[in-house]
PDB file of C-alpha atoms in Angstrom:
ATOM      1  CA  MET A 134    -112.991 100.799  85.232  1.00  0.00           C
ATOM      2  CA  ASP A 135    -110.170 102.115  83.048  1.00  0.00           C
ATOM      3  CA  ASN A 136    -109.046 105.599  84.157  1.00  0.00           C
ATOM      4  CA  LYS A 137    -109.431 107.044  80.635  1.00  0.00           C
ATOM      5  CA  TYR A 138    -113.198 106.609  80.904  1.00  0.00           C
ATOM      6  CA  LYS A 139    -113.325 108.797  84.010  1.00  0.00           C
ATOM      7  CA  LYS A 140    -111.779 111.771  82.192  1.00  0.00           C
ATOM      8  CA  LYS A 141    -113.957 114.860  81.703  1.00  0.00           C
ATOM      9  CA  ALA A 142    -113.472 117.725  79.298  1.00  0.00           C
ATOM     10  CA  VAL A 143    -115.180 121.055  78.728  1.00  0.00           C
ATOM     11  CA  ALA A 144    -114.634 123.432  75.822  1.00  0.00           C
ATOM     12  CA  LEU A 145    -115.192 127.155  76.190  1.00  0.00           C
ATOM     13  CA  LYS A 146    -115.668 129.848  73.589  1.00  0.00           C
ATOM     14  CA  TYR A 147    -115.246 133.543  74.203  1.00  0.00           C
ATOM     15  CA  ASP A 148    -115.366 136.390  71.735  1.00  0.00           C
ATOM     16  CA  ARG A 149    -115.007 139.612  73.688  1.00  0.00           C
ATOM     17  CA  GLU A 150    -116.593 141.516  70.779  1.00  0.00           C
ATOM     18  CA  ILE A 151    -119.805 139.460  70.978  1.00  0.00           C
ATOM     19  CA  ASP A 152    -120.041 137.568  74.276  1.00  0.00           C
ATOM     20  CA  SER A 153    -120.564 139.038  77.713  1.00  0.00           C
ATOM     21  CA  ALA A 154    -118.891 135.958  79.244  1.00  0.00           C
ATOM     22  CA  PRO A 155    -117.293 132.697  78.048  1.00  0.00           C
ATOM     23  CA  LYS A 156    -119.773 129.987  77.046  1.00  0.00           C
ATOM     24  CA  ILE A 157    -119.698 126.202  77.238  1.00  0.00           C
ATOM     25  CA  ILE A 158    -119.594 124.864  73.671  1.00  0.00           C
ATOM     26  CA  ALA A 159    -118.834 121.202  74.376  1.00  0.00           C
ATOM     27  CA  LYS A 160    -118.575 118.900  77.360  1.00  0.00           C
ATOM     28  CA  GLY A 161    -118.357 115.231  78.028  1.00  0.00           C
ATOM     29  CA  LYS A 162    -116.704 112.383  79.845  1.00  0.00           C
ATOM     30  CA  GLY A 163    -114.940 109.219  78.814  1.00  0.00           C
ATOM     31  CA  LYS A 164    -114.800 108.785  75.061  1.00  0.00           C
ATOM     32  CA  VAL A 165    -116.520 112.124  74.450  1.00  0.00           C
ATOM     33  CA  ALA A 166    -113.917 113.889  76.606  1.00  0.00           C
ATOM     34  CA  HIS A 167    -111.127 112.243  74.653  1.00  0.00           C
ATOM     35  CA  LYS A 168    -112.739 113.354  71.374  1.00  0.00           C
ATOM     36  CA  ILE A 169    -113.000 116.962  72.637  1.00  0.00           C
ATOM     37  CA  ILE A 170    -109.311 116.895  73.584  1.00  0.00           C
ATOM     38  CA  GLU A 171    -108.352 115.252  70.287  1.00  0.00           C
ATOM     39  CA  LEU A 172    -110.213 117.933  68.299  1.00  0.00           C
ATOM     40  CA  ALA A 173    -108.632 120.706  70.351  1.00  0.00           C
ATOM     41  CA  ARG A 174    -105.164 119.326  69.636  1.00  0.00           C
ATOM     42  CA  LYS A 175    -105.976 118.880  65.946  1.00  0.00           C
ATOM     43  CA  HIS A 176    -107.010 122.540  65.710  1.00  0.00           C
ATOM     44  CA  ASP A 177    -104.133 123.862  67.833  1.00  0.00           C
ATOM     45  CA  ILE A 178    -106.442 124.970  70.640  1.00  0.00           C
ATOM     46  CA  PRO A 179    -104.606 125.250  73.970  1.00  0.00           C
ATOM     47  CA  ILE A 180    -105.553 122.656  76.581  1.00  0.00           C
ATOM     48  CA  LYS A 181    -105.356 123.234  80.328  1.00  0.00           C
ATOM     49  CA  ASP A 182    -105.665 120.310  82.726  1.00  0.00           C
ATOM     50  CA  ASP A 183    -107.649 121.622  85.701  1.00  0.00           C
ATOM     51  CA  PRO A 184    -109.904 118.874  87.119  1.00  0.00           C
ATOM     52  CA  ASP A 185    -111.547 121.145  89.707  1.00  0.00           C
ATOM     53  CA  LEU A 186    -112.520 123.753  87.113  1.00  0.00           C
ATOM     54  CA  VAL A 187    -113.718 121.050  84.703  1.00  0.00           C
ATOM     55  CA  GLU A 188    -115.912 119.633  87.468  1.00  0.00           C
ATOM     56  CA  VAL A 189    -117.587 123.013  88.006  1.00  0.00           C
ATOM     57  CA  LEU A 190    -117.901 123.793  84.285  1.00  0.00           C
ATOM     58  CA  SER A 191    -119.297 120.358  83.445  1.00  0.00           C
ATOM     59  CA  SER A 192    -122.329 121.107  85.616  1.00  0.00           C
ATOM     60  CA  LEU A 193    -123.307 123.887  83.184  1.00  0.00           C
ATOM     61  CA  GLU A 194    -125.368 123.416  80.035  1.00  0.00           C
ATOM     62  CA  ILE A 195    -124.119 123.731  76.460  1.00  0.00           C
ATOM     63  CA  ASP A 196    -124.300 127.371  75.272  1.00  0.00           C
ATOM     64  CA  GLU A 197    -124.613 128.566  78.885  1.00  0.00           C
ATOM     65  CA  GLU A 198    -122.423 131.482  79.948  1.00  0.00           C
ATOM     66  CA  ILE A 199    -120.197 130.828  82.913  1.00  0.00           C
ATOM     67  CA  PRO A 200    -121.542 132.263  86.192  1.00  0.00           C
ATOM     68  CA  SER A 201    -119.837 135.285  87.741  1.00  0.00           C
ATOM     69  CA  GLU A 202    -118.763 133.155  90.732  1.00  0.00           C
ATOM     70  CA  ILE A 203    -116.118 131.458  88.599  1.00  0.00           C
ATOM     71  CA  TYR A 204    -114.937 134.458  86.545  1.00  0.00           C
ATOM     72  CA  VAL A 205    -111.581 134.535  88.370  1.00  0.00           C
ATOM     73  CA  ALA A 206    -110.838 130.876  87.631  1.00  0.00           C
ATOM     74  CA  VAL A 207    -111.835 131.273  83.989  1.00  0.00           C
ATOM     75  CA  ALA A 208    -109.878 134.531  83.711  1.00  0.00           C
ATOM     76  CA  GLU A 209    -106.784 132.595  84.801  1.00  0.00           C
ATOM     77  CA  LEU A 210    -107.582 130.007  82.136  1.00  0.00           C
ATOM     78  CA  LEU A 211    -107.958 132.703  79.474  1.00  0.00           C
ATOM     79  CA  ALA A 212    -104.653 134.253  80.552  1.00  0.00           C
ATOM     80  CA  PHE A 213    -103.055 130.839  80.038  1.00  0.00           C
ATOM     81  CA  VAL A 214    -104.610 130.554  76.559  1.00  0.00           C
ATOM     82  CA  TYR A 215    -103.515 134.071  75.564  1.00  0.00           C
ATOM     83  CA  SER A 216     -99.955 133.367  76.738  1.00  0.00           C
ATOM     84  CA  MET A 217     -99.902 130.116  74.737  1.00  0.00           C
ATOM     85  CA  ASN A 218    -101.155 131.955  71.656  1.00  0.00           C
ATOM     86  CA  SER A 219     -98.493 134.649  72.110  1.00  0.00           C
ATOM     87  CA  LYS A 220     -95.747 132.017  72.274  1.00  0.00           C
ATOM     88  CA  ARG A 221     -97.011 130.455  69.049  1.00  0.00           C
ATOM     89  CA  GLU A 222     -97.028 133.805  67.250  1.00  0.00           C
ATOM     90  CA  SER A 223     -93.418 134.550  68.273  1.00  0.00           C
TER      91      SER A 223
END
């Protein structure tokens, strides 16, 4: 099987004004994963390649908040996103 069809992707959304924790808004593997990544790039959304975190997040349901057990890992991801956004604004 071609390696591109093994790829997984998960998209998170977090609005600290509204949400108590980040939520899963999209997930998929293979062609769906590539579409998620393509849309993120098209809309200038930062992408972080972290297969272990994607594996954990992909077990969650769409619109489900991330569990407290993985807050630290997701906090590191959000720090990465905020730093990328800061670089773009400079």
